Every structure is written in structure tokens, then in C-alpha cells.
PDB file of C-alpha atoms in Angstrom:
ATOM      1  CA  MET A 196       0.000   0.000   0.000  1.00 45.00           C
ATOM      2  CA  LYS A 197       2.860   2.377   0.853  1.00 47.00           C
ATOM      3  CA  LYS A 198       4.520   1.676  -2.523  1.00 48.00           C
ATOM      4  CA  LEU A 199       1.271   2.442  -4.305  1.00 43.00           C
ATOM      5  CA  ALA A 200       0.913   5.726  -2.414  1.00 44.00           C
ATOM      6  CA  ILE A 201       4.480   6.751  -3.286  1.00 44.00           C
ATOM      7  CA  THR A 202       4.011   5.830  -6.943  1.00 44.00           C
ATOM      8  CA  LEU A 203       0.763   7.796  -7.106  1.00 41.00           C
ATOM      9  CA  THR A 204       2.470  10.786  -5.467  1.00 46.00           C
ATOM     10  CA  VAL A 205       5.273  10.740  -8.060  1.00 44.00           C
ATOM     11  CA  LEU A 206       2.799  10.418 -10.919  1.00 43.00           C
ATOM     12  CA  ALA A 207       0.761  13.300  -9.513  1.00 44.00           C
ATOM     13  CA  LEU A 208       3.885  15.468  -9.314  1.00 43.00           C
ATOM     14  CA  LEU A 209       4.683  14.678 -12.936  1.00 44.00           C
ATOM     15  CA  ALA A 210       1.114  15.494 -14.021  1.00 42.00           C
ATOM     16  CA  LEU A 211       0.831  18.872 -12.240  1.00 39.00           C
ATOM     17  CA  PRO A 212       2.452  20.920 -15.021  1.00 41.00           C
ATOM     18  CA  LEU A 213       0.140  19.293 -17.577  1.00 37.00           C
ATOM     19  CA  VAL A 214      -2.985  20.050 -15.561  1.00 35.00           C
ATOM     20  CA  ALA A 215      -1.794  23.601 -14.873  1.00 37.00           C
ATOM     21  CA  ALA A 216      -1.186  24.061 -18.597  1.00 39.00           C
ATOM     22  CA  GLY A 217      -4.804  23.125 -19.314  1.00 39.00           C
ATOM     23  CA  LYS A 218      -4.150  19.617 -20.591  1.00 37.00           C
ATOM     24  CA  GLY A 219      -7.016  18.278 -18.506  1.00 39.00           C
ATOM     25  CA  THR A 220      -9.722  20.136 -20.459  1.00 37.00           C
ATOM     26  CA  ALA A 221     -11.434  18.366 -23.325  1.00 36.00           C
ATOM     27  CA  GLN A 222     -12.974  21.467 -24.947  1.00 37.00           C
ATOM     28  CA  LYS A 223      -9.942  22.785 -26.834  1.00 35.00           C
ATOM     29  CA  SER A 224      -9.694  23.108 -30.579  1.00 34.00           C
ATOM     30  CA  THR A 225      -7.119  21.133 -32.534  1.00 35.00           C
ATOM     31  CA  VAL A 226      -5.092  24.296 -33.148  1.00 35.00           C
ATOM     32  CA  GLN A 227      -5.022  25.157 -29.455  1.00 37.00           C
ATOM     33  CA  GLU A 228      -4.011  21.579 -28.578  1.00 36.00           C
ATOM     34  CA  THR A 229      -1.201  21.654 -31.134  1.00 35.00           C
ATOM     35  CA  ASP A 230       0.080  24.977 -29.739  1.00 38.00           C
ATOM     36  CA  MET A 231      -0.145  23.669 -26.169  1.00 36.00           C
ATOM     37  CA  ASN A 232       1.688  20.435 -27.093  1.00 36.00           C
ATOM     38  CA  ALA A 233       4.538  22.401 -28.644  1.00 36.00           C
ATOM     39  CA  GLN A 234       4.743  24.656 -25.591  1.00 38.00           C
ATOM     40  CA  THR A 235       4.698  21.712 -23.137  1.00 40.00           C
ATOM     41  CA  GLN A 236       7.426  19.907 -25.087  1.00 41.00           C
ATOM     42  CA  THR A 237       9.757  22.865 -24.672  1.00 46.00           C
ATOM     43  CA  GLU A 238       8.991  23.337 -20.965  1.00 61.00           C
ATOM     44  CA  ALA A 239      10.988  21.204 -18.570  1.00 74.00           C
ATOM     45  CA  LYS A 240       9.664  19.741 -15.345  1.00 95.00           C
ATOM     46  CA  ARG A 241      11.707  20.623 -12.277  1.00 96.00           C
ATOM     47  CA  LEU A 242      10.985  18.189  -9.464  1.00 95.00           C
ATOM     48  CA  GLY A 243      13.454  19.604  -6.949  1.00 95.00           C
ATOM     49  CA  GLY A 244      14.340  17.331  -4.048  1.00 96.00           C
ATOM     50  CA  LEU A 245      12.619  13.964  -3.804  1.00 97.00           C
ATOM     51  CA  THR A 246      12.562  11.846  -0.673  1.00 97.00           C
ATOM     52  CA  PRO A 247      14.522   8.607  -1.103  1.00 98.00           C
ATOM     53  CA  GLU A 248      11.205   6.691  -1.278  1.00 98.00           C
ATOM     54  CA  ALA A 249       9.738   8.995  -3.922  1.00 97.00           C
ATOM     55  CA  ALA A 250      13.019   8.919  -5.843  1.00 97.00           C
ATOM     56  CA  LEU A 251      13.005   5.111  -5.860  1.00 98.00           C
ATOM     57  CA  ALA A 252       9.448   5.096  -7.206  1.00 97.00           C
ATOM     58  CA  PHE A 253      10.458   7.687  -9.828  1.00 97.00           C
ATOM     59  CA  LEU A 254      13.489   5.633 -10.897  1.00 97.00           C
ATOM     60  CA  LYS A 255      11.424   2.462 -11.210  1.00 97.00           C
ATOM     61  CA  SER A 256       8.658   4.165 -13.187  1.00 97.00           C
ATOM     62  CA  THR A 257      10.746   6.327 -15.505  1.00 96.00           C
ATOM     63  CA  PRO A 258      12.131   4.594 -18.555  1.00 91.00           C
ATOM     64  CA  ASP A 259      15.463   5.822 -19.877  1.00 95.00           C
ATOM     65  CA  VAL A 260      16.242   7.859 -16.738  1.00 97.00           C
ATOM     66  CA  VAL A 261      19.818   9.085 -16.394  1.00 98.00           C
ATOM     67  CA  ILE A 262      21.214   8.823 -12.865  1.00 98.00           C
ATOM     68  CA  VAL A 263      24.118  11.144 -12.083  1.00 98.00           C
ATOM     69  CA  GLU A 264      26.224  10.874  -8.948  1.00 97.00           C
ATOM     70  CA  VAL A 265      27.552  14.314  -8.049  1.00 97.00           C
ATOM     71  CA  ASN A 266      29.913  13.447  -5.185  1.00 96.00           C
ATOM     72  CA  THR A 267      33.518  14.536  -5.591  1.00 94.00           C
ATOM     73  CA  ASP A 268      35.996  11.762  -6.350  1.00 92.00           C
ATOM     74  CA  TYR A 269      36.982  11.554  -2.689  1.00 91.00           C
ATOM     75  CA  TRP A 270      33.371  10.963  -1.553  1.00 91.00           C
ATOM     76  CA  LYS A 271      32.230   8.837  -4.519  1.00 91.00           C
ATOM     77  CA  LEU A 272      30.120   5.900  -3.397  1.00 88.00           C
ATOM     78  CA  LYS A 273      31.937   2.558  -3.485  1.00 88.00           C
ATOM     79  CA  THR A 274      28.756   0.876  -4.671  1.00 89.00           C
ATOM     80  CA  GLY A 275      26.608   3.246  -6.653  1.00 94.00           C
ATOM     81  CA  PHE A 276      23.539   2.983  -8.839  1.00 97.00           C
ATOM     82  CA  ILE A 277      23.906   0.587 -11.766  1.00 96.00           C
ATOM     83  CA  GLY A 278      24.687   2.585 -14.906  1.00 96.00           C
ATOM     84  CA  ALA A 279      25.051   5.953 -13.170  1.00 97.00           C
ATOM     85  CA  LEU A 280      27.217   8.700 -14.599  1.00 97.00           C
ATOM     86  CA  HIS A 281      29.684  10.414 -12.277  1.00 97.00           C
ATOM     87  CA  ILE A 282      30.027  14.176 -12.651  1.00 98.00           C
ATOM     88  CA  PRO A 283      31.212  15.836  -9.433  1.00 98.00           C
ATOM     89  CA  HIS A 284      29.108  18.826  -8.365  1.00 97.00           C
ATOM     90  CA  ASP A 285      32.151  21.106  -8.509  1.00 97.00           C
ATOM     91  CA  GLN A 286      32.657  20.161 -12.186  1.00 97.00           C
ATOM     92  CA  MET A 287      29.018  20.294 -13.300  1.00 98.00           C
ATOM     93  CA  ALA A 288      29.328  23.810 -14.759  1.00 97.00           C
ATOM     94  CA  SER A 289      31.972  22.576 -17.203  1.00 98.00           C
ATOM     95  CA  ARG A 290      30.763  18.984 -17.790  1.00 98.00           C
ATOM     96  CA  TYR A 291      26.967  19.337 -17.984  1.00 97.00           C
ATOM     97  CA  ASN A 292      26.930  18.471 -21.700  1.00 97.00           C
ATOM     98  CA  GLU A 293      28.039  14.905 -20.863  1.00 98.00           C
ATOM     99  CA  ILE A 294      24.471  14.214 -19.767  1.00 98.00           C
ATOM    100  CA  PRO A 295      22.486  12.727 -22.674  1.00 97.00           C
ATOM    101  CA  ARG A 296      19.885  14.990 -24.250  1.00 96.00           C
ATOM    102  CA  GLY A 297      16.164  14.334 -24.198  1.00 95.00           C
ATOM    103  CA  ARG A 298      16.148  12.036 -21.175  1.00 97.00           C
ATOM    104  CA  PRO A 299      14.912  12.508 -17.603  1.00 98.00           C
ATOM    105  CA  VAL A 300      17.704  13.058 -15.067  1.00 98.00           C
ATOM    106  CA  ILE A 301      17.965  12.446 -11.339  1.00 98.00           C
ATOM    107  CA  LEU A 302      20.997  13.575  -9.339  1.00 98.00           C
ATOM    108  CA  HIS A 303      22.291  12.126  -6.108  1.00 97.00           C
ATOM    109  CA  CYS A 304      25.111  12.341  -3.617  1.00 96.00           C
ATOM    110  CA  GLY A 305      25.423  10.651  -0.228  1.00 93.00           C
ATOM    111  CA  ALA A 306      22.873  12.704   1.713  1.00 93.00           C
ATOM    112  CA  GLY A 307      21.304  15.220  -0.683  1.00 91.00           C
ATOM    113  CA  VAL A 308      23.553  18.132   0.255  1.00 94.00           C
ATOM    114  CA  VAL A 309      25.833  18.631  -2.756  1.00 96.00           C
ATOM    115  CA  SER A 310      23.090  17.593  -5.172  1.00 97.00           C
ATOM    116  CA  VAL A 311      21.491  21.017  -4.709  1.00 97.00           C
ATOM    117  CA  PRO A 312      24.228  23.120  -6.383  1.00 97.00           C
ATOM    118  CA  ALA A 313      24.497  20.560  -9.203  1.00 98.00           C
ATOM    119  CA  TYR A 314      20.710  20.716  -9.650  1.00 97.00           C
ATOM    120  CA  GLU A 315      20.782  24.524  -9.739  1.00 97.00           C
ATOM    121  CA  THR A 316      23.570  24.449 -12.332  1.00 97.00           C
ATOM    122  CA  LEU A 317      21.581  22.078 -14.556  1.00 97.00           C
ATOM    123  CA  CYS A 318      18.417  24.158 -14.183  1.00 96.00           C
ATOM    124  CA  GLU A 319      20.380  27.091 -15.580  1.00 96.00           C
ATOM    125  CA  LYS A 320      22.608  25.378 -18.154  1.00 96.00           C
ATOM    126  CA  ARG A 321      20.334  22.576 -19.401  1.00 96.00           C
ATOM    127  CA  PRO A 322      16.747  23.769 -19.820  1.00 95.00           C
ATOM    128  CA  ASP A 323      16.364  20.998 -22.416  1.00 95.00           C
ATOM    129  CA  ILE A 324      16.328  18.248 -19.758  1.00 97.00           C
ATOM    130  CA  PRO A 325      12.666  17.157 -19.823  1.00 97.00           C
ATOM    131  CA  VAL A 326      12.465  16.098 -16.152  1.00 97.00           C
ATOM    132  CA  LEU A 327      15.084  16.964 -13.535  1.00 98.00           C
ATOM    133  CA  GLY A 328      15.263  16.204  -9.836  1.00 97.00           C
ATOM    134  CA  TYR A 329      17.598  15.113  -7.077  1.00 97.00           C
ATOM    135  CA  ILE A 330      17.458  12.747  -4.142  1.00 98.00           C
ATOM    136  CA  ALA A 331      17.111  14.758  -0.939  1.00 97.00           C
ATOM    137  CA  GLY A 332      18.549  12.218   1.466  1.00 96.00           C
ATOM    138  CA  HIS A 333      20.393   8.915   1.490  1.00 96.00           C
ATOM    139  CA  PRO A 334      20.111   7.405  -2.009  1.00 97.00           C
ATOM    140  CA  PRO A 335      18.306   4.031  -2.162  1.00 97.00           C
ATOM    141  CA  VAL A 336      21.143   2.361  -4.055  1.00 96.00           C
ATOM    142  CA  ALA A 337      20.741  -1.212  -2.782  1.00 97.00           C
ATOM    143  CA  GLU A 338      16.968  -1.204  -3.290  1.00 97.00           C
ATOM    144  CA  TYR A 339      17.234   0.188  -6.815  1.00 97.00           C
ATOM    145  CA  ASN A 340      20.080  -2.089  -7.859  1.00 96.00           C
ATOM    146  CA  LYS A 341      18.167  -5.152  -6.611  1.00 97.00           C
ATOM    147  CA  TRP A 342      15.061  -4.051  -8.514  1.00 96.00           C
ATOM    148  CA  TYR A 343      17.114  -3.239 -11.629  1.00 95.00           C
ATOM    149  CA  LYS A 344      18.767  -6.679 -11.688  1.00 96.00           C
ATOM    150  CA  GLU A 345      15.374  -8.373 -11.344  1.00 96.00           C
ATOM    151  CA  HIS A 346      13.799  -6.365 -14.166  1.00 94.00           C
ATOM    152  CA  HIS A 347      16.691  -6.081 -16.639  1.00 88.00           C
ATOM    153  CA  LYS A 348      17.894  -9.630 -17.162  1.00 81.00           C
TER     154      LYS A 348
END
């Protein structure tokens, strides 16, 4: 039940910009819908900090997500997320283009502290990232990696 509630919360967060943009109304003309679709495609969703539980639900429900560890080399996790990129937060301003285009991105560090400046840098430098957030707390590495191995055989 708790997993369902977390998943529904994440989905609701992702849907808010669409509802606010008027996507929920059925009485629009085709021209208005086309204009709104073009506008929504260029607008990025900024999730901000997600709890570790919400982040895990987001990771599991978001195909093609790019996970970026932003710890410095000294603090890099010994066992990190499977497939994660490593771009230290203090290098993000010069290495942000290493993140693939057109994919959702979630940032993490060890406790959510240094993810914030990396997130702010990407908000400024990479408005093309369709969905961007960071884990505000201890990243659920073991839980995600276990799930990933079970679902990507």
C-alpha cells in the first residue's frame, strides 16, 4: 500500500504541469491543442528534491532515466547505482553536456547536500532536460540495484 501511495504521489507530481497548462480540459480546438503540445514539449519539469522513497518510485517508473552521482571523487560511493554517470558537483558547470539529451535526469550524492548546487547548475545550463530532480537524502542504491537486476535480465 505504501509503494502504491508513493508511486501515485510521483505520478501526480509529474502530471501537475500538464494540468496547470490546461491539458485536462477536453474542450480545446485542434489548433489550441497543437500549440499547447509544442509549448509543453519545450517546458521542462523541475521536481526539486525527492525523498529517497519517492526517488526510488520515480526511478522504477521512468524509462530511460539518467542517474548522475555528483559526489567529488573523494566521496564517490563505493557501490553506486547501476549505470550511473559520475560528474562531481564542482565540475558540473563545465561537464553538464556529458548528460544525454532528451532524457529525464535524477541527481544524487550521499545525503542530498551537494546535489542542490548541481541541480541549480543544470536548471540554468540545461533547460532541455525534460524532467530533472535530485534525491534529498540517502540514495536508495541497494533497493534500486536489486530491482534493476530483477527487471533487466
